Coordinates of C-alpha atoms in Angstrom, one line a residue:
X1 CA 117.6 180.3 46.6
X2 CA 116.6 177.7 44.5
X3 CA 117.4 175.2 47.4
X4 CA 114.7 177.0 49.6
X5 CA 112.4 177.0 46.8
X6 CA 112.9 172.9 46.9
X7 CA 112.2 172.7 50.3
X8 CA 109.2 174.6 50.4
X9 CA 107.9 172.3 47.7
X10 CA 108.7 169.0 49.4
X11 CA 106.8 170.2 52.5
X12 CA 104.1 171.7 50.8
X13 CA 103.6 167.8 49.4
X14 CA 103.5 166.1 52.4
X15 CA 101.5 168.7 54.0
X16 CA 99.0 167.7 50.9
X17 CA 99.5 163.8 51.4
X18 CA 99.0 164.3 55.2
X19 CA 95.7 166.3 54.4
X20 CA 94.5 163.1 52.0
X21 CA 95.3 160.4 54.7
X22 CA 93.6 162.2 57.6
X23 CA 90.3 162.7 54.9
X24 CA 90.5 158.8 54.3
X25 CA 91.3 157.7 57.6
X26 CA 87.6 156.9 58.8
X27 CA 87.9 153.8 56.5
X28 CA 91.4 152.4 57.4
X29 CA 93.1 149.8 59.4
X30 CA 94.2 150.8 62.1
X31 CA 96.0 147.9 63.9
X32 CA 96.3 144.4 62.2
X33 CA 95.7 141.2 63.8
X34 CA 98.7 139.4 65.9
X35 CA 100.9 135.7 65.4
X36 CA 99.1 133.2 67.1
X37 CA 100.2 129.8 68.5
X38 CA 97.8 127.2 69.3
X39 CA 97.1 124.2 70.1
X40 CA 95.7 121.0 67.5
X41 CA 92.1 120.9 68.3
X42 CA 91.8 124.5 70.5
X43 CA 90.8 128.3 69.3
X44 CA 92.7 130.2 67.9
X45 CA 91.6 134.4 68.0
X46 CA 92.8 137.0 65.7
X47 CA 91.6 140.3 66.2
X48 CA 91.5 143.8 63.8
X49 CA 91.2 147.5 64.6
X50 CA 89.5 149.5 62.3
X51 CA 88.0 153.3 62.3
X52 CA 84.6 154.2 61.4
X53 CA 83.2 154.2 58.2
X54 CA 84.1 151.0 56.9
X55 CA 81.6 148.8 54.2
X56 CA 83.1 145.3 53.9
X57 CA 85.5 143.5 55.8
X58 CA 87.3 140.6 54.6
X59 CA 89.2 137.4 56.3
X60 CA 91.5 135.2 54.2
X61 CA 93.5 132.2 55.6
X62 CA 96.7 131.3 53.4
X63 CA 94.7 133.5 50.6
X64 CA 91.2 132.1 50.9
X65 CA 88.3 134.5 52.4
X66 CA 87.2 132.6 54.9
X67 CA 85.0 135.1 56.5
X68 CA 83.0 138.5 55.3
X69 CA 81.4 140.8 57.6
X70 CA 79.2 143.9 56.9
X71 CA 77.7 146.5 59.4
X72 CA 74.8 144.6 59.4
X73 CA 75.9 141.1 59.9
X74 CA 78.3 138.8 59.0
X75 CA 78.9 136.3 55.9
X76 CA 79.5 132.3 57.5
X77 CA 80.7 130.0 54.4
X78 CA 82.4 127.5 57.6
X79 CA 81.3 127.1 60.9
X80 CA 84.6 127.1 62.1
X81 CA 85.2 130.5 61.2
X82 CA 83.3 133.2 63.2
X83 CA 82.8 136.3 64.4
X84 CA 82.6 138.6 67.1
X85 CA 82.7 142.6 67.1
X86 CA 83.3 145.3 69.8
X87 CA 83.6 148.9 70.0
X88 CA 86.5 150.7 71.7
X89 CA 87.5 154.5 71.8
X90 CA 85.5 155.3 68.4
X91 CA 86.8 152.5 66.8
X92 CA 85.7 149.0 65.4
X93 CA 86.8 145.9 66.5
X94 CA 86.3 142.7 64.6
X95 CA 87.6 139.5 66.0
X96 CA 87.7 136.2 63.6
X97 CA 87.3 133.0 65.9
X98 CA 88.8 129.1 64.3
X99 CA 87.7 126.2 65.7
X100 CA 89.0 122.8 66.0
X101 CA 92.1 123.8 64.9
X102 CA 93.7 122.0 62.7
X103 CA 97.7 121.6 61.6
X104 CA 96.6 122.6 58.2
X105 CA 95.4 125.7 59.4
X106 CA 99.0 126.9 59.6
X107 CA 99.5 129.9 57.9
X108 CA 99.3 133.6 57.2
X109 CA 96.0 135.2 58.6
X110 CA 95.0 138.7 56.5
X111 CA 91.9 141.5 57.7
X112 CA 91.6 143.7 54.5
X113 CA 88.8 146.1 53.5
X114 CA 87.1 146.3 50.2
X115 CA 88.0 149.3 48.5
X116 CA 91.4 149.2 50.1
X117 CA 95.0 148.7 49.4
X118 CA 95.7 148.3 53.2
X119 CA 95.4 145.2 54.7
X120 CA 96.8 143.8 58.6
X121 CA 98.7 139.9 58.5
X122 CA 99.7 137.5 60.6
X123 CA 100.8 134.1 60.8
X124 CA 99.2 130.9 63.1
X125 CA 101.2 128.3 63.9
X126 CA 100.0 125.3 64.9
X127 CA 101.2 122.3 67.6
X128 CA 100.5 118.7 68.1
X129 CA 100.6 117.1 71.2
X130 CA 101.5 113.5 70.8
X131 CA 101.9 110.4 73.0
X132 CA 104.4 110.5 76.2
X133 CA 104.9 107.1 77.8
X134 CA 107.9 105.2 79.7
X135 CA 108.1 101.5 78.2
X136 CA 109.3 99.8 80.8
X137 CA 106.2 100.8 83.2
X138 CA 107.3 100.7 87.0
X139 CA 110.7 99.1 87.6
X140 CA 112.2 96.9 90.0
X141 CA 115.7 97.9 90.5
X142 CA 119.2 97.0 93.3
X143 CA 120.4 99.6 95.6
X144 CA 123.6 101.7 94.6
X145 CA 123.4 99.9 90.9
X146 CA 123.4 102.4 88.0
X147 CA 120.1 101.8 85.7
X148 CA 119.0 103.8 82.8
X149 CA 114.8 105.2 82.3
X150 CA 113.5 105.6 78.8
X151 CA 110.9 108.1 78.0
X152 CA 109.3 108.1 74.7
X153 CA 107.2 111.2 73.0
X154 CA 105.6 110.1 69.8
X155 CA 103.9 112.4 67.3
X156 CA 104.9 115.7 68.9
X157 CA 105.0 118.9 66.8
X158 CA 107.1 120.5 67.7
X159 CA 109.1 118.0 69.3
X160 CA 108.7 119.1 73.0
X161 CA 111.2 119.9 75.5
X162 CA 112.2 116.4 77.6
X163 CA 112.7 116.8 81.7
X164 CA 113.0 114.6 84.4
X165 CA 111.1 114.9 88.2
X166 CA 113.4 112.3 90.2
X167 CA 111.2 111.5 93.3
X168 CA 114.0 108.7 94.8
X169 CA 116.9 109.2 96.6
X170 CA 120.0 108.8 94.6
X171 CA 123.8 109.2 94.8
X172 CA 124.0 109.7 90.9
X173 CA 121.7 111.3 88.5
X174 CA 121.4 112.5 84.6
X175 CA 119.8 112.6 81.5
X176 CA 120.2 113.6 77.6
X177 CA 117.3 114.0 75.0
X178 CA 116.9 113.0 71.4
X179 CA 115.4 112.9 68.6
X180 CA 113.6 109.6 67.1
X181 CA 116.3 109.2 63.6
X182 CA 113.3 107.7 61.9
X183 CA 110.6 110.1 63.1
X184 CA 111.0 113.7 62.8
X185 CA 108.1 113.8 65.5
X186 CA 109.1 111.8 68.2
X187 CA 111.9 112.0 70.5
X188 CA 113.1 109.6 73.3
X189 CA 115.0 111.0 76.8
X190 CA 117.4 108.7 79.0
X191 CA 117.7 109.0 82.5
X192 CA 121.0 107.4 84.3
X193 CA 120.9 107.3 87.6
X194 CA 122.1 105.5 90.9
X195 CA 119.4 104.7 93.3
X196 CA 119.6 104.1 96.9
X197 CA 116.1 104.3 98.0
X198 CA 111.7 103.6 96.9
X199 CA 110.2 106.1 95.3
X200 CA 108.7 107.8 91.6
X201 CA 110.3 109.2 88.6
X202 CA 108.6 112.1 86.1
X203 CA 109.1 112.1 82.4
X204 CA 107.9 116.1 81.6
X205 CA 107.1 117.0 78.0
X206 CA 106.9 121.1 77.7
X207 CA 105.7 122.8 74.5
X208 CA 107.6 125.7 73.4
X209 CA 105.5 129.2 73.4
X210 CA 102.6 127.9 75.2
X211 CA 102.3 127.1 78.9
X212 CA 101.2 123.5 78.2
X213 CA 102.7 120.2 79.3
X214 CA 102.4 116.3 79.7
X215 CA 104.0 114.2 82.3
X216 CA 104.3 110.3 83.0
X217 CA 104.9 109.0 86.2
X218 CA 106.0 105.4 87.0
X219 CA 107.1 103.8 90.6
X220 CA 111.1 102.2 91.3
X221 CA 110.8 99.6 93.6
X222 CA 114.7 99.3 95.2
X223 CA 115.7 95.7 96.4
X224 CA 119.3 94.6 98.1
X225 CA 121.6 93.1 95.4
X226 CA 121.7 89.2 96.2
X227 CA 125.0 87.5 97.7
X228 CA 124.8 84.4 95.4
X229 CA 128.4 83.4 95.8
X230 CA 128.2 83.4 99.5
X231 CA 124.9 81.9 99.8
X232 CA 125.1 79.3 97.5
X233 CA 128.5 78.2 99.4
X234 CA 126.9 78.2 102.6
X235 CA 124.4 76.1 100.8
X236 CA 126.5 73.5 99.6
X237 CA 128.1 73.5 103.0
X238 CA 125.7 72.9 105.0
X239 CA 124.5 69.6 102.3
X240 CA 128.6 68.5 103.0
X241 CA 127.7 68.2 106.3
X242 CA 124.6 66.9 106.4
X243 CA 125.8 64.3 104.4
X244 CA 128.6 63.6 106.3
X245 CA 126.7 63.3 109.6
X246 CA 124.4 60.6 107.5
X247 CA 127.4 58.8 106.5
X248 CA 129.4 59.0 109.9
X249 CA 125.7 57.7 111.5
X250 CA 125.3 54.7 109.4
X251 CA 128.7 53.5 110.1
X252 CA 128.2 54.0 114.5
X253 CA 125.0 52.6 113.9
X254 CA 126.4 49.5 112.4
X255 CA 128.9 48.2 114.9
X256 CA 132.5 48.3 116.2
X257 CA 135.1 46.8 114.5
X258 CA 137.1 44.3 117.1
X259 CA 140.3 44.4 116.2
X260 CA 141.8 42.1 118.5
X261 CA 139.5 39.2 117.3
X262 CA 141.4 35.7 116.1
X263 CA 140.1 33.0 114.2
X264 CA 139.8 29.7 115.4
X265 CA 141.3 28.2 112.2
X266 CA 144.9 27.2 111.9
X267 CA 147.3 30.1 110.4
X268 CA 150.5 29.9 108.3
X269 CA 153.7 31.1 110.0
X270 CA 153.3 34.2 107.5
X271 CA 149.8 35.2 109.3
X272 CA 150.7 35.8 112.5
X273 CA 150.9 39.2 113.5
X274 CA 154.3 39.8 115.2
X275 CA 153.2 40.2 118.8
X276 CA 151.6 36.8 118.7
X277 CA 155.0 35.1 117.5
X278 CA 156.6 32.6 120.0
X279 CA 160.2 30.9 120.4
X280 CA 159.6 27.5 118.9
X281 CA 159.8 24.9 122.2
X282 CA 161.9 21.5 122.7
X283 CA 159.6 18.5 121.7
X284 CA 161.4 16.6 124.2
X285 CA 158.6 18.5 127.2
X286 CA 156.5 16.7 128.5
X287 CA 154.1 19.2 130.1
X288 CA 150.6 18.9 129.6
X289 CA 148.7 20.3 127.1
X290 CA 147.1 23.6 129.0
X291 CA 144.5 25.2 127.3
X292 CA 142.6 28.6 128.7
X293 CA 139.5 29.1 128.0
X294 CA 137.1 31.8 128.7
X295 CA 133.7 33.3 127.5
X296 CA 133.3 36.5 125.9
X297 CA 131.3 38.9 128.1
X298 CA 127.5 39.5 127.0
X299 CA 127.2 43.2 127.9
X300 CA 124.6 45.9 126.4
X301 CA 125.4 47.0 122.4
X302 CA 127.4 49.8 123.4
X303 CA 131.3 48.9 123.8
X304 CA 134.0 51.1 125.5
X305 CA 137.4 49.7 125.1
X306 CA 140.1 49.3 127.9
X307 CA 142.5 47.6 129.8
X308 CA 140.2 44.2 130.6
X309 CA 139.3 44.0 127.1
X310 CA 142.5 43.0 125.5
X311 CA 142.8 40.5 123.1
X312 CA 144.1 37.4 125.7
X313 CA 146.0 35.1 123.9
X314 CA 146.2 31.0 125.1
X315 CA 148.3 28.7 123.4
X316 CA 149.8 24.8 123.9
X317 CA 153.4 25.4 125.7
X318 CA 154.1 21.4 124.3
X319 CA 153.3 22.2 120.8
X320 CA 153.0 25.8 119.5
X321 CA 150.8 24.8 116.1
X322 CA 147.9 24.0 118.4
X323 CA 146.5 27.6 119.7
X324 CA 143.1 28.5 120.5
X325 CA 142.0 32.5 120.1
X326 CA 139.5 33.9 122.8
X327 CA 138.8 37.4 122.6
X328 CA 137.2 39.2 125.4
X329 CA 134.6 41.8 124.3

């Protein structure tokens, strides 16, 4: 019995509790304002349901009012915080507006009422787009050689998601992103690949939770790898010859070397070559000195050797020390 008794007495409360709320219900929050993300320099909008009846409403960024409104108009200490009101199914609407945002502007957002422990929160966070470039600008790279692409983004918060667009045809491709280990706002991305043909690459910076992003394109230019050992020996080939054929010219150009040409002066016994050596005669003969003579043939400067143009050989059959060289040319 006396656990009945309790029962009745806990729902005879809340029946008395419910009773109170639904009298001061024409003055309450009714749905708070939502977590915004946005960008340096945009809007932000934060928006708060309220019934009927309400005297003072009150807007308070990291625990400053920032903004007052009454039913009859609103209370502006900053410009960049306004107002805007709407009415929707009986209810009240009031809508605070920041400008320009800024990254110090991150931070809980509060709509409260005066009069009233109630109050709806939420939190603005704030991002920075940076700077996203490629260093090396467009790049001049050899066909099927591996070569790396640096992307850099600089004064990012948060750091943004890195991607690559690869606009060439390659055999090979990849790429890793991290962060700057001086600077907790930048980040740099690396892409590897093998390229086998002209075209673009993308660097793509994404921001995380809003649909926002930056790209950088540059151009790769793709040239034949050079065949320097072959060329430079076809190079110094063709000079070995060239010289040559100088060389070789100069000497033609110069004359023939006779070789069966004798001097008219006398030679020692250890001169002679051994086809002009002759058995010593008897001094006792009596024959007459012979001597043949003849003249060397004046042609054109050109000179073909043959049979006729032996070296002829005269000589004194009396006395072998006298001996006259003629050489026909």
């Amino acid at each position: 019995m006396r656990d009945a008794g309790r029962c009745r007495g806990i729902l005879a409360a809340l029946v008395v509790m419910a009773g109170l709320a639904a009298c001061g219900s024409s003055n309450e929050i009714i749905e708070g304002p939502k977590n915004v993300t946005a960008l340096k320099g945009s809007e932000a909008r934060f928006n708060c349901t309220i019934s009927q009846g309400w005297k003072l409403i009150m807007w308070a960024l990291k625990g400053t009012v920032v903004l007052s409104i009454t039913p009859t108009e609103p209370i502006i200490t900053n410009d960049r915080f306004t107002t805007m009101s709407y009415e929707e199914g009986g209810n009240f609407i009031s809508e605070m507006i920041i400008h320009d945002v800024q990254l110090s502007d991150a931070g809980q957002i509060k709509c409260s009422l005066q009069n009233s422990d109630r109050d709806g929160s939420a939190f603005l966070s704030v991002q920075v787009t940076g700077r996203l470039f490629i260093p090396e600008g467009s790049l001049v790279v050899m066909e099927d050689k591996p070569c790396n692409v640096t992307c850099r983004a600089l004064g990012w918060t948060p750091l943004p998601r890195l991607s690559w667009e690869i606009g060439v045809p390659v055999s090979h491709s990849s790429y890793y992103s991290v962060r700057e280990p001086e600077d907790l706002q930048s980040a740099v991305s690396v892409l590897a690949l093998t390229p086998q043909g002209n075209g673009t690459v993308t660097c793509v910076a994404e921001m995380k939770r809003l649909h926002v992003h930056e790209s950088v394109t540059v151009n790769l230019t793709v040239v034949q790898p050079p065949l320097e050992s072959n060329y430079q020996s076809e190079i110094r080939k063709s000079a070995n010859m060239k010289t040559n054929k100088d060389i070789s010219g100069t000497k033609l150009k110069s004359g023939n070397e006779n070789y069966g040409y004798s001097s008219d002066e006398p030679w020692t016994t250890s001169q002679w070559p051994e086809t002009a050596s002759l058995p010593a005669k008897s001094s006792e003969s009596s024959v007459p000195e012979q001597r043949v003579s003849r003249q060397p043939y004046q042609g054109s400067d050109q000179h073909q050797l043959g049979p006729a143009s032996r070296p002829q050989v005269s000589f004194n059959v009396a006395s072998p020390k006298k001996v006259r060289n003629v050489t026909l040319v």
